XYZ file of N, CA, C and O in Angstrom:
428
model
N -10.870 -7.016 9.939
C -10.303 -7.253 8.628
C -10.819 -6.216 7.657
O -11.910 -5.667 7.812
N -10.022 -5.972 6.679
C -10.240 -4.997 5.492
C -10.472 -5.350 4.500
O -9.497 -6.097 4.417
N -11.147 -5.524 3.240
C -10.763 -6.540 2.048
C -11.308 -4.895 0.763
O -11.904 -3.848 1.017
N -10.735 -5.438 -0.504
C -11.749 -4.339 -1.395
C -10.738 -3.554 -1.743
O -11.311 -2.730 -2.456
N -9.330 -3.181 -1.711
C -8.464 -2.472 -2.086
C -7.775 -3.088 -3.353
O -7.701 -4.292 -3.597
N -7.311 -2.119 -4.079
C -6.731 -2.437 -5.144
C -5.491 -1.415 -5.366
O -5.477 -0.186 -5.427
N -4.314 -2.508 -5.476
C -2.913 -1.768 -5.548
C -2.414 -1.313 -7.184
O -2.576 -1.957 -8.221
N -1.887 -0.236 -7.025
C -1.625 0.974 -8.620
C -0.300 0.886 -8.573
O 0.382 0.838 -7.549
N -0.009 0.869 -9.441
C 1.717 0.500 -9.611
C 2.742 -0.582 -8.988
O 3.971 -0.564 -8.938
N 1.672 -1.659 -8.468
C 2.550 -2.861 -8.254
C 1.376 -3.917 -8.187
O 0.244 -3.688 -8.611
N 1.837 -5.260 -7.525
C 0.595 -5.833 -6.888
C 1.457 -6.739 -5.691
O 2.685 -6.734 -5.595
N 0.428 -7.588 -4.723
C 0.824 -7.718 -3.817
C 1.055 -9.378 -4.207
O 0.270 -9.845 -5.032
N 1.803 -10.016 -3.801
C 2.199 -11.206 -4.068
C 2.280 -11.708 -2.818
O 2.958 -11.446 -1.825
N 1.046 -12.847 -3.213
C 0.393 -13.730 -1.765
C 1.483 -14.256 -1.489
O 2.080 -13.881 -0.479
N 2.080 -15.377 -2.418
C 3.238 -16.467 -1.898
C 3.875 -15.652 -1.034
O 3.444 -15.796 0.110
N 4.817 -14.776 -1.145
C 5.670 -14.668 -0.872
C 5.702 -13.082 0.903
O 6.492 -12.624 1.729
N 3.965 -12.919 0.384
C 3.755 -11.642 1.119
C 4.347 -10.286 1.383
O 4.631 -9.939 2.530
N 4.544 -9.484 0.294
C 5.558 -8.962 -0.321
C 5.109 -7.675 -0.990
O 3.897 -7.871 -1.077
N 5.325 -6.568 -1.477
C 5.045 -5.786 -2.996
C 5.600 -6.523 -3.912
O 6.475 -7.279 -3.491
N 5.345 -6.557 -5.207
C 6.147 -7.129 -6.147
C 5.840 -6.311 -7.582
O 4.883 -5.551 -7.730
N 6.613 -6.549 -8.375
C 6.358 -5.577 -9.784
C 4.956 -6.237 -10.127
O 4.527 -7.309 -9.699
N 4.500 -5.575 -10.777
C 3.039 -5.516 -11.322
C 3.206 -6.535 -12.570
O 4.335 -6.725 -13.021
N 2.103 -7.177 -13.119
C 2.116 -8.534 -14.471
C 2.287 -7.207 -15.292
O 1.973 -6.072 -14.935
N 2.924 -7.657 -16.617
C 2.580 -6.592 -17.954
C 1.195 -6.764 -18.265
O 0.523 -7.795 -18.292
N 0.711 -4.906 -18.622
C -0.003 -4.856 -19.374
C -1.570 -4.663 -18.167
O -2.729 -4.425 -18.504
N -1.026 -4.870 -16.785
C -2.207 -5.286 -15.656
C -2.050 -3.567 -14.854
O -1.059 -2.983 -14.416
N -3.473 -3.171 -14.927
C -3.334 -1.610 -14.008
C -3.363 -2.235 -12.534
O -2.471 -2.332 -11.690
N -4.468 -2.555 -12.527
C -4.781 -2.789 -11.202
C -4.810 -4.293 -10.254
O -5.416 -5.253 -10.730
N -4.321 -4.381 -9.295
C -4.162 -6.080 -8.700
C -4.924 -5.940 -7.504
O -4.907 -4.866 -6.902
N -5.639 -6.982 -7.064
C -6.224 -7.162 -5.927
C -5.467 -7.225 -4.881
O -4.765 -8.236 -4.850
N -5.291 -6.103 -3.520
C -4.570 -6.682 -2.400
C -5.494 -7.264 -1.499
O -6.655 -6.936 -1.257
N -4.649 -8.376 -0.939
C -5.146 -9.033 -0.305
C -6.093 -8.743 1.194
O -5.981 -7.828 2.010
N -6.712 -9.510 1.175
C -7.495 -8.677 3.046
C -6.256 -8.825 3.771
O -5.230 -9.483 3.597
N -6.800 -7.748 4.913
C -5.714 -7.815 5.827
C -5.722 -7.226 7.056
O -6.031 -6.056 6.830
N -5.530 -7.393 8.449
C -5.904 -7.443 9.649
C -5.199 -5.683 10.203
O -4.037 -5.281 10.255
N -6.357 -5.083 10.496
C -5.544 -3.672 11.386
C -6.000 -4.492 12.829
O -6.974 -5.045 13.339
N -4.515 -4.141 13.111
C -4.696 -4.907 14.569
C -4.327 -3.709 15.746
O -3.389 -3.117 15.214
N -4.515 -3.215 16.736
C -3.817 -1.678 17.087
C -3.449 -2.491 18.547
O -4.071 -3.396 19.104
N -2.169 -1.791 18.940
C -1.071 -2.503 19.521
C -0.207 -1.161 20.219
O 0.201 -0.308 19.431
N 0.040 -1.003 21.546
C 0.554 -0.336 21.800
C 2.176 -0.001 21.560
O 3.005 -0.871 21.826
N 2.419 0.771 21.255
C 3.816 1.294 20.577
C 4.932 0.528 20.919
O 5.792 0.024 20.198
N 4.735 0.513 22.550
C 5.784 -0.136 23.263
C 5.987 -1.418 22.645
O 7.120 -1.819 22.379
N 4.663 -2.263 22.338
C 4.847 -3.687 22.310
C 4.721 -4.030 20.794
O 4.568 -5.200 20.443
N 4.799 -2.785 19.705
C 4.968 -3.248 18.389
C 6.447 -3.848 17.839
O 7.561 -3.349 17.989
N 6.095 -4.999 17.204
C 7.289 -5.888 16.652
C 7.817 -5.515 15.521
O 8.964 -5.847 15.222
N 6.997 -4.719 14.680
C 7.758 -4.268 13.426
C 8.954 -3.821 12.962
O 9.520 -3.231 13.882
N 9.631 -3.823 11.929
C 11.100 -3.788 11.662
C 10.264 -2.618 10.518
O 9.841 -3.071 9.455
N 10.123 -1.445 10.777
C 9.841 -0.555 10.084
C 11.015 0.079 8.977
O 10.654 1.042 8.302
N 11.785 -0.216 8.874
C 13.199 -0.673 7.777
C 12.463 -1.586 6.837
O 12.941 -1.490 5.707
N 11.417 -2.481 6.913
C 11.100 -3.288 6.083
C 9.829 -3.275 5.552
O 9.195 -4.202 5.047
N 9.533 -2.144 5.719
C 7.662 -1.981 5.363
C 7.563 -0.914 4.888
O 8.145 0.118 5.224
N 6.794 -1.085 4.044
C 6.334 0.357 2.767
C 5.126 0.843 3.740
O 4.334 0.086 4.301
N 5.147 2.293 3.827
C 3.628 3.025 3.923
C 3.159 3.417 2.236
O 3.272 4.354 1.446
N 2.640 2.201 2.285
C 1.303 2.625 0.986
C 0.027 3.909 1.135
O -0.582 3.852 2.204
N -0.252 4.630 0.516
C -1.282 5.237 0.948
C -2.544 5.274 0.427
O -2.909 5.625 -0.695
N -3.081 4.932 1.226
C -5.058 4.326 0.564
C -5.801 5.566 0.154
O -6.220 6.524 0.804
N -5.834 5.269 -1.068
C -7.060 6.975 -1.691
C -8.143 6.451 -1.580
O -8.253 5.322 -1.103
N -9.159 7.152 -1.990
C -10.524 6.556 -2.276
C -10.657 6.607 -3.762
O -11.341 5.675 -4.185
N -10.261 7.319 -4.570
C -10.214 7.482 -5.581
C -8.963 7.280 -6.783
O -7.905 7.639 -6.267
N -8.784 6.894 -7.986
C -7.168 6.929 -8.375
C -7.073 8.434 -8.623
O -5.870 8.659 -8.491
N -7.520 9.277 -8.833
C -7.175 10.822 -9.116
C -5.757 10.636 -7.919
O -4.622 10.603 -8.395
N -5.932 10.534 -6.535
C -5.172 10.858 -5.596
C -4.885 12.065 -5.164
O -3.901 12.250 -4.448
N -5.703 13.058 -5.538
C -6.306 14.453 -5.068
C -7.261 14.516 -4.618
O -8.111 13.641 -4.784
N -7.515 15.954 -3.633
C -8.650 16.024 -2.914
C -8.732 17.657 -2.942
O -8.198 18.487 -3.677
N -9.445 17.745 -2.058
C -9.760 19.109 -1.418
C -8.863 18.805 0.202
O -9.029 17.877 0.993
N -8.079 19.764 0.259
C -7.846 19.634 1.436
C -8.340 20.154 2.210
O -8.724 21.288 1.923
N -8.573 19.706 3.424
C -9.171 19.945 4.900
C -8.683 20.918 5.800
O -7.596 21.475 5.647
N -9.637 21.187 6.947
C -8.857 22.346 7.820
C -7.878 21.528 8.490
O -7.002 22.231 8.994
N -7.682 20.040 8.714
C -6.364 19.195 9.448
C -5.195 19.484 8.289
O -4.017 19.310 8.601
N -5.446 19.800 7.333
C -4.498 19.549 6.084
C -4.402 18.195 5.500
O -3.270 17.870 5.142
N -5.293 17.391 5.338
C -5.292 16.213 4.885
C -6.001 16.739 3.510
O -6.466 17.860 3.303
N -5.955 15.613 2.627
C -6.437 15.896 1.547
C -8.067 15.146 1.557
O -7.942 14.161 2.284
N -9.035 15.192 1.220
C -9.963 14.446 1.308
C -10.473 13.223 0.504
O -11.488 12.545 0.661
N -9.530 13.145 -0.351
C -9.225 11.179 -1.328
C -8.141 10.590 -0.246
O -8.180 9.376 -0.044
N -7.311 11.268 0.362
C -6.682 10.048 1.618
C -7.191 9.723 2.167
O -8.177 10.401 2.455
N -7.008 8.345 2.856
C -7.756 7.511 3.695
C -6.559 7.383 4.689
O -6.740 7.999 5.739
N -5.938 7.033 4.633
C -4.262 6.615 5.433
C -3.576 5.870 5.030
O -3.742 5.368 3.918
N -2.386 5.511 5.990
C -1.133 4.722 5.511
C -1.184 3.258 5.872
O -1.784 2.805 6.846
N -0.551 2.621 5.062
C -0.727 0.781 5.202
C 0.651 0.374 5.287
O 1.244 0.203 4.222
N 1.277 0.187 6.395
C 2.704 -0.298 6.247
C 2.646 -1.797 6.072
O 2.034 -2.705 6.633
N 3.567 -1.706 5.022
C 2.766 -3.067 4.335
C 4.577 -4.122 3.806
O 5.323 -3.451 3.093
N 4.934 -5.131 4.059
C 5.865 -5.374 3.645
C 6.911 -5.121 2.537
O 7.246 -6.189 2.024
N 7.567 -3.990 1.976
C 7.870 -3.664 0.575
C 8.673 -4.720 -0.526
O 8.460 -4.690 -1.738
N 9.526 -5.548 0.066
C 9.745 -6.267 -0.856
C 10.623 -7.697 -0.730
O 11.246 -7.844 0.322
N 10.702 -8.686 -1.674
C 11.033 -10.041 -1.229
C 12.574 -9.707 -1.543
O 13.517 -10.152 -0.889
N 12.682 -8.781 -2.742
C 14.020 -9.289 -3.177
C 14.731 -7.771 -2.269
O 14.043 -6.907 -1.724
N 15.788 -7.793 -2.309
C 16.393 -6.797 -1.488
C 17.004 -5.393 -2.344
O 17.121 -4.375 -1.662
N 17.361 -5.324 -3.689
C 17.389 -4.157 -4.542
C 15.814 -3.180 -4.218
O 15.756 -1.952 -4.268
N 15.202 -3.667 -4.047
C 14.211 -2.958 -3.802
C 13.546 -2.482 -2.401
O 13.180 -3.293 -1.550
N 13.439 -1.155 -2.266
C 13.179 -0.633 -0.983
C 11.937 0.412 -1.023
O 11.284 0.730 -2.017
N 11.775 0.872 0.340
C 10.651 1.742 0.704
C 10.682 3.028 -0.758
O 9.702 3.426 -1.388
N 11.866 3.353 -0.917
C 12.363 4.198 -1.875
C 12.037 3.522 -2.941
O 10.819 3.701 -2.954
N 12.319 2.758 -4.001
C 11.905 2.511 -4.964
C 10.563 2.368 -5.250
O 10.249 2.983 -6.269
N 9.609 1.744 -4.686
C 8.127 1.628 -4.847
C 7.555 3.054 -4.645
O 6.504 3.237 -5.258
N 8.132 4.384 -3.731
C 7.717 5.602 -3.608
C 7.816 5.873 -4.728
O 6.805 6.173 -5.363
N 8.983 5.853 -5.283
C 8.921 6.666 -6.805
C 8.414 6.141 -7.787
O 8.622 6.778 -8.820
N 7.568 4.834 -7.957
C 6.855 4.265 -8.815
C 5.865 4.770 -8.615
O 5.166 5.046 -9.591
N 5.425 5.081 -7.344
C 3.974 5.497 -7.155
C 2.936 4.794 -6.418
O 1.760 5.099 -6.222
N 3.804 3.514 -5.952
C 2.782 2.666 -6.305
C 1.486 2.940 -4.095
O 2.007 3.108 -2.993
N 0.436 2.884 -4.305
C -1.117 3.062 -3.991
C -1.889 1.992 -3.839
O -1.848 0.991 -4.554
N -2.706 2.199 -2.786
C -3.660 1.344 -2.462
C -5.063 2.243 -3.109
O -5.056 3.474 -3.104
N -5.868 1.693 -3.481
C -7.063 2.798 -4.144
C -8.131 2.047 -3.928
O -8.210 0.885 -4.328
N -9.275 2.800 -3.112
C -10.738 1.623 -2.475
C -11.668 1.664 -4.133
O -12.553 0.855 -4.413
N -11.319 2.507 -4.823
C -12.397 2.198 -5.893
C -12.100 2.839 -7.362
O -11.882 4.049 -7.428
N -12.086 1.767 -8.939
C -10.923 2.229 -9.540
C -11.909 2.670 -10.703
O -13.115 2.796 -10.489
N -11.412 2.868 -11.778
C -12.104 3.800 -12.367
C -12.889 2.675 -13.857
O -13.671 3.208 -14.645
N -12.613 1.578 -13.959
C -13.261 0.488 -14.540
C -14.629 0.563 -14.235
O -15.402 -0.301 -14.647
């Protein structure tokens, strides 16, 4: 299990297990813990049509120095993470919000 992340431009909505628009006026929302489970390709169930890759910084800057892999060094990786309850909203819309997982915020 993972716990300690905090989502930037949305938050995660337990009920419904979901992205969801962010409260007014709120930067940052607690996402919830959550299980990396590793599963061979063959036997993954995911409907990847229906899941956001969030990407975990360590920092909110969301810059780094990049590396000799070409990674940046504030990425951590991707969280495919359910994107949304209601259906106007897709992998695409939350990209262009921005919205981020960030391990540590600037409060």
């Amino acid at each position: 299990y993972s716990n300690g992340l905090f989502m930037d431009g949305a938050r995660w909505d337990d009920d419904n297990m979901c992205v969801a628009d962010s409260f007014p006026k709120v930067l940052w929302s607690v996402m919830s813990p959550f299980w990396l489970k590793p599963v061979e390709k063959a036997e993954d169930a995911h409907d990847y049509n229906k899941l956001y890759n969030a990407p975990i910084y360590k920092t909110s800057e969301r810059k780094g120095v990049l590396s000799t892999s070409g990674h940046s060094s504030n990425f951590i990786m991707y969280l495919s993470i359910p994107h949304s309850c209601q259906p106007p909203h897709s992998e695409r819309f939350w990209t262009k919000r921005g919205v981020a997982l960030i391990s540590q915020t600037d409060d």
